[in-house]
Amino acid sequence: MAANPTYVLIPGAGGSAFYWHRLVAELAGRGRDAVAVDLPAGDDSAGLAEYTDAVVDAIGGRSPIVLVAQSMGGFTAPLVCERAPVEMVVLLNAMVPAPGESPGEWWDNTGQPQAKAEMAEREGRPTGGDFDPLVEFFHDVPPDVTDAVFARGEPEQSGTPFERPWPLASWPDVPTRFLQGRDDRFFPMEFQRRVVRERLGIDLDEMPGGHLVALSRPQEVADRLEGYLS
């Protein structure tokens, strides 16, 4: 790999580049160029194709690229590989699509709801009721960082991209790594280990942290990314 690629950071549902702000600062402190992408998540006319356009536009003329995709960003990253000089994909607590599968179908196809409920039961947390982001997403994020995120308001996420099938026939021929927080309550570790093995044919790497590790542990995420480059 080239000595100094650009990290291009794709967020998950809600599409906010702010998710990556601590990691961008950490990478910049190491002399790395990092571009966090805002996706048109609140636009009902925008699906995965438009999300891909947003990432490609953010890349511009930069080359080479390391794509880092969090959560739902796993559906967009491989589409970007078709249109940009991507030398590596790093999936971070991500969804891994199957050909023809929509993001809306992914949940039941993979068994995520059952895996999440089983982890909650093991940890003595309620298994029913409404989704609580403080419990499932922000349980290990520092309070001041959580406050900064919530001060921005709840991000909008259109249902449009969840309705349309993932268009690729297979995962692109690009080196791919998968980094999973072992304390992720939304996509539990053993669930992800199985999905990644079945769909990508690789073993995941694990690190401490929950679903939002770029907010909770940006230094450790940066260490792992730099390790992948070497």
Tab-separated table of C-alpha atoms in Angstrom:
chain	number	residue	atom	x	y	z
A	1	MET	CA	0.000	0.000	0.000
A	2	ALA	CA	1.099	3.556	-0.646
A	3	ALA	CA	2.786	5.256	2.278
A	4	ASN	CA	0.141	7.872	2.989
A	5	PRO	CA	-3.394	6.962	1.906
A	6	THR	CA	-6.444	9.019	2.825
A	7	TYR	CA	-8.889	7.546	5.292
A	8	VAL	CA	-12.465	8.090	4.110
A	9	LEU	CA	-14.934	7.496	6.926
A	10	ILE	CA	-18.522	6.407	6.187
A	11	PRO	CA	-21.041	6.715	9.039
A	12	GLY	CA	-23.941	4.421	9.803
A	13	ALA	CA	-27.643	5.225	10.026
A	14	GLY	CA	-28.272	8.924	10.495
A	15	GLY	CA	-25.372	9.627	8.165
A	16	SER	CA	-23.576	12.169	10.341
A	17	ALA	CA	-19.894	12.887	9.767
A	18	PHE	CA	-19.792	14.131	13.373
A	19	TYR	CA	-19.716	10.515	14.494
A	20	TRP	CA	-16.096	10.452	13.345
A	21	HIS	CA	-14.881	13.759	14.803
A	22	ARG	CA	-12.734	12.247	17.549
A	23	LEU	CA	-11.114	9.758	15.182
A	24	VAL	CA	-10.439	12.474	12.586
A	25	ALA	CA	-8.627	14.500	15.232
A	26	GLU	CA	-6.659	11.452	16.382
A	27	LEU	CA	-5.576	10.594	12.836
A	28	ALA	CA	-4.713	14.216	12.054
A	29	GLY	CA	-2.448	14.231	15.092
A	30	ARG	CA	-0.573	11.355	13.478
A	31	GLY	CA	-0.157	13.227	10.203
A	32	ARG	CA	-2.939	11.352	8.414
A	33	ASP	CA	-5.517	12.784	6.053
A	34	ALA	CA	-9.023	11.717	7.099
A	35	VAL	CA	-12.287	12.731	5.454
A	36	ALA	CA	-15.568	12.091	7.289
A	37	VAL	CA	-18.581	11.959	4.987
A	38	ASP	CA	-22.057	13.357	5.600
A	39	LEU	CA	-24.698	11.171	3.947
A	40	PRO	CA	-28.138	12.418	2.763
A	41	ALA	CA	-29.802	10.242	5.379
A	42	GLY	CA	-32.807	12.495	5.879
A	43	ASP	CA	-33.645	12.648	2.173
A	44	ASP	CA	-36.476	10.295	1.203
A	45	SER	CA	-35.290	10.359	-2.411
A	46	ALA	CA	-31.831	9.067	-1.469
A	47	GLY	CA	-30.907	5.383	-1.385
A	48	LEU	CA	-27.629	3.487	-1.466
A	49	ALA	CA	-26.779	4.910	-4.910
A	50	GLU	CA	-27.023	8.461	-3.583
A	51	TYR	CA	-25.040	7.523	-0.473
A	52	THR	CA	-22.344	6.179	-2.774
A	53	ASP	CA	-22.403	9.424	-4.776
A	54	ALA	CA	-21.842	11.386	-1.564
A	55	VAL	CA	-18.796	9.315	-0.641
A	56	VAL	CA	-17.323	9.498	-4.146
A	57	ASP	CA	-17.834	13.272	-4.189
A	58	ALA	CA	-16.080	13.573	-0.828
A	59	ILE	CA	-13.138	11.556	-2.131
A	60	GLY	CA	-12.689	13.868	-5.086
A	61	GLY	CA	-9.264	13.377	-6.597
A	62	ARG	CA	-7.666	11.819	-3.536
A	63	SER	CA	-5.775	8.562	-3.990
A	64	PRO	CA	-5.240	5.958	-2.671
A	65	ILE	CA	-8.138	5.444	-0.288
A	66	VAL	CA	-8.762	3.383	2.834
A	67	LEU	CA	-12.523	3.190	3.377
A	68	VAL	CA	-13.696	2.803	6.958
A	69	ALA	CA	-17.402	2.006	7.238
A	70	GLN	CA	-19.399	1.863	10.455
A	71	SER	CA	-22.648	-0.076	10.970
A	72	MET	CA	-24.999	0.525	8.003
A	73	GLY	CA	-22.034	2.013	6.115
A	74	GLY	CA	-21.117	-1.594	5.315
A	75	PHE	CA	-23.734	-1.515	2.572
A	76	THR	CA	-22.205	1.580	0.931
A	77	ALA	CA	-18.458	0.906	1.153
A	78	PRO	CA	-18.332	-1.902	-1.442
A	79	LEU	CA	-20.307	0.237	-3.896
A	80	VAL	CA	-17.672	2.962	-3.556
A	81	CYS	CA	-14.995	0.409	-4.456
A	82	GLU	CA	-16.538	0.209	-7.930
A	83	ARG	CA	-15.885	3.909	-8.523
A	84	ALA	CA	-12.848	5.021	-6.522
A	85	PRO	CA	-9.215	3.925	-6.005
A	86	VAL	CA	-9.847	1.980	-2.786
A	87	GLU	CA	-6.887	-0.047	-1.559
A	88	MET	CA	-8.512	-1.373	1.612
A	89	VAL	CA	-11.919	-1.566	3.289
A	90	VAL	CA	-12.155	-1.627	7.065
A	91	LEU	CA	-15.581	-2.550	8.403
A	92	LEU	CA	-16.207	-1.266	11.933
A	93	ASN	CA	-19.093	-2.907	13.817
A	94	ALA	CA	-20.676	-3.077	10.388
A	95	MET	CA	-23.512	-4.746	8.519
A	96	VAL	CA	-22.250	-7.139	5.838
A	97	PRO	CA	-24.696	-7.390	2.914
A	98	ALA	CA	-25.493	-10.396	0.780
A	99	PRO	CA	-26.175	-10.028	-2.969
A	100	GLY	CA	-29.725	-8.859	-3.603
A	101	GLU	CA	-30.425	-8.245	0.084
A	102	SER	CA	-31.815	-4.902	1.181
A	103	PRO	CA	-30.685	-3.323	4.448
A	104	GLY	CA	-34.237	-3.822	5.682
A	105	GLU	CA	-34.024	-7.563	5.078
A	106	TRP	CA	-30.593	-7.883	6.680
A	107	TRP	CA	-31.901	-7.952	10.253
A	108	ASP	CA	-34.076	-11.048	10.014
A	109	ASN	CA	-31.823	-12.745	7.444
A	110	THR	CA	-28.873	-12.618	9.841
A	111	GLY	CA	-30.775	-13.215	13.079
A	112	GLN	CA	-29.721	-9.912	14.635
A	113	PRO	CA	-32.877	-9.313	16.730
A	114	GLN	CA	-32.520	-12.675	18.478
A	115	ALA	CA	-28.780	-12.216	19.032
A	116	LYS	CA	-29.334	-8.755	20.535
A	117	ALA	CA	-32.097	-10.019	22.814
A	118	GLU	CA	-29.997	-12.970	23.990
A	119	MET	CA	-27.099	-10.657	24.883
A	120	ALA	CA	-29.430	-8.358	26.814
A	121	GLU	CA	-30.805	-11.331	28.727
A	122	ARG	CA	-27.296	-12.541	29.580
A	123	GLU	CA	-26.427	-9.083	30.897
A	124	GLY	CA	-29.652	-8.736	32.869
A	125	ARG	CA	-31.054	-5.937	30.715
A	126	PRO	CA	-34.685	-5.731	29.528
A	127	THR	CA	-35.268	-7.545	26.245
A	128	GLY	CA	-38.433	-5.719	25.193
A	129	GLY	CA	-39.566	-2.124	24.958
A	130	ASP	CA	-38.391	0.768	22.839
A	131	PHE	CA	-34.855	1.168	21.589
A	132	ASP	CA	-32.801	3.252	24.037
A	133	PRO	CA	-29.662	4.701	22.410
A	134	LEU	CA	-28.106	5.515	25.787
A	135	VAL	CA	-28.259	1.840	26.753
A	136	GLU	CA	-27.480	0.217	23.409
A	137	PHE	CA	-25.149	2.755	21.749
A	138	PHE	CA	-23.678	5.173	24.295
A	139	HIS	CA	-23.112	2.935	27.331
A	140	ASP	CA	-19.312	3.268	27.021
A	141	VAL	CA	-19.068	6.732	25.427
A	142	PRO	CA	-17.732	9.465	27.755
A	143	PRO	CA	-20.547	11.663	29.127
A	144	ASP	CA	-19.188	14.891	27.632
A	145	VAL	CA	-18.983	13.271	24.195
A	146	THR	CA	-22.498	11.872	24.571
A	147	ASP	CA	-23.751	15.340	25.531
A	148	ALA	CA	-22.098	16.865	22.448
A	149	VAL	CA	-23.761	14.304	20.192
A	150	PHE	CA	-27.214	14.754	21.738
A	151	ALA	CA	-26.886	18.550	21.609
A	152	ARG	CA	-26.898	18.259	17.836
A	153	GLY	CA	-30.359	16.694	17.897
A	154	GLU	CA	-31.506	13.277	16.757
A	155	PRO	CA	-30.300	12.569	13.202
A	156	GLU	CA	-32.937	11.812	10.606
A	157	GLN	CA	-32.841	8.522	8.736
A	158	SER	CA	-35.124	7.900	5.791
A	159	GLY	CA	-36.433	4.403	5.248
A	160	THR	CA	-35.658	4.575	1.523
A	161	PRO	CA	-32.237	2.866	1.530
A	162	PHE	CA	-33.625	0.012	3.613
A	163	GLU	CA	-36.086	-0.887	0.851
A	164	ARG	CA	-33.772	-1.367	-2.116
A	165	PRO	CA	-31.606	-4.462	-2.745
A	166	TRP	CA	-27.855	-4.309	-2.547
A	167	PRO	CA	-26.894	-4.401	-6.241
A	168	LEU	CA	-23.555	-6.224	-6.320
A	169	ALA	CA	-23.192	-9.896	-7.232
A	170	SER	CA	-20.329	-10.353	-4.757
A	171	TRP	CA	-18.022	-8.484	-2.417
A	172	PRO	CA	-15.445	-6.462	-4.401
A	173	ASP	CA	-11.927	-7.806	-4.856
A	174	VAL	CA	-10.427	-5.357	-2.366
A	175	PRO	CA	-8.516	-6.324	0.798
A	176	THR	CA	-11.036	-6.188	3.637
A	177	ARG	CA	-10.631	-6.169	7.401
A	178	PHE	CA	-13.373	-6.344	9.999
A	179	LEU	CA	-12.943	-4.709	13.419
A	180	GLN	CA	-15.589	-5.418	16.059
A	181	GLY	CA	-16.122	-3.984	19.513
A	182	ARG	CA	-16.483	-6.909	21.883
A	183	ASP	CA	-18.937	-4.933	24.053
A	184	ASP	CA	-21.288	-4.028	21.189
A	185	ARG	CA	-24.838	-4.532	22.461
A	186	PHE	CA	-26.456	-3.905	19.077
A	187	PHE	CA	-24.366	-6.307	16.974
A	188	PRO	CA	-23.049	-8.821	19.532
A	189	MET	CA	-19.582	-10.258	19.044
A	190	GLU	CA	-20.426	-13.913	18.421
A	191	PHE	CA	-23.255	-12.930	16.083
A	192	GLN	CA	-20.842	-10.810	14.066
A	193	ARG	CA	-18.188	-13.500	14.092
A	194	ARG	CA	-20.639	-15.880	12.423
A	195	VAL	CA	-21.951	-13.362	9.867
A	196	VAL	CA	-18.484	-12.191	8.867
A	197	ARG	CA	-17.267	-15.748	8.420
A	198	GLU	CA	-20.325	-16.759	6.388
A	199	ARG	CA	-20.447	-13.689	4.177
A	200	LEU	CA	-16.830	-12.560	3.821
A	201	GLY	CA	-14.950	-15.762	4.581
A	202	ILE	CA	-12.630	-13.982	7.019
A	203	ASP	CA	-12.145	-13.817	10.767
A	204	LEU	CA	-12.941	-10.566	12.502
A	205	ASP	CA	-10.567	-8.682	14.767
A	206	GLU	CA	-11.875	-7.604	18.138
A	207	MET	CA	-11.189	-4.662	20.419
A	208	PRO	CA	-12.794	-3.300	23.585
A	209	GLY	CA	-15.806	-1.059	23.166
A	210	GLY	CA	-19.431	-0.874	22.142
A	211	HIS	CA	-21.187	0.004	18.909
A	212	LEU	CA	-19.765	3.535	18.704
A	213	VAL	CA	-16.082	2.815	19.233
A	214	ALA	CA	-14.932	5.808	17.175
A	215	LEU	CA	-16.585	7.969	19.828
A	216	SER	CA	-15.607	5.909	22.862
A	217	ARG	CA	-12.093	4.745	21.922
A	218	PRO	CA	-10.742	6.812	19.009
A	219	GLN	CA	-7.078	6.265	19.942
A	220	GLU	CA	-7.480	2.489	19.893
A	221	VAL	CA	-9.385	2.586	16.606
A	222	ALA	CA	-6.599	4.709	15.098
A	223	ASP	CA	-4.004	2.253	16.406
A	224	ARG	CA	-5.837	-0.605	14.665
A	225	LEU	CA	-6.190	1.296	11.399
A	226	GLU	CA	-2.521	2.171	11.383
A	227	GLY	CA	-1.719	-1.441	12.140
A	228	TYR	CA	-3.695	-2.553	9.097
A	229	LEU	CA	-1.622	-0.263	6.891
A	230	SER	CA	1.571	-1.936	8.016
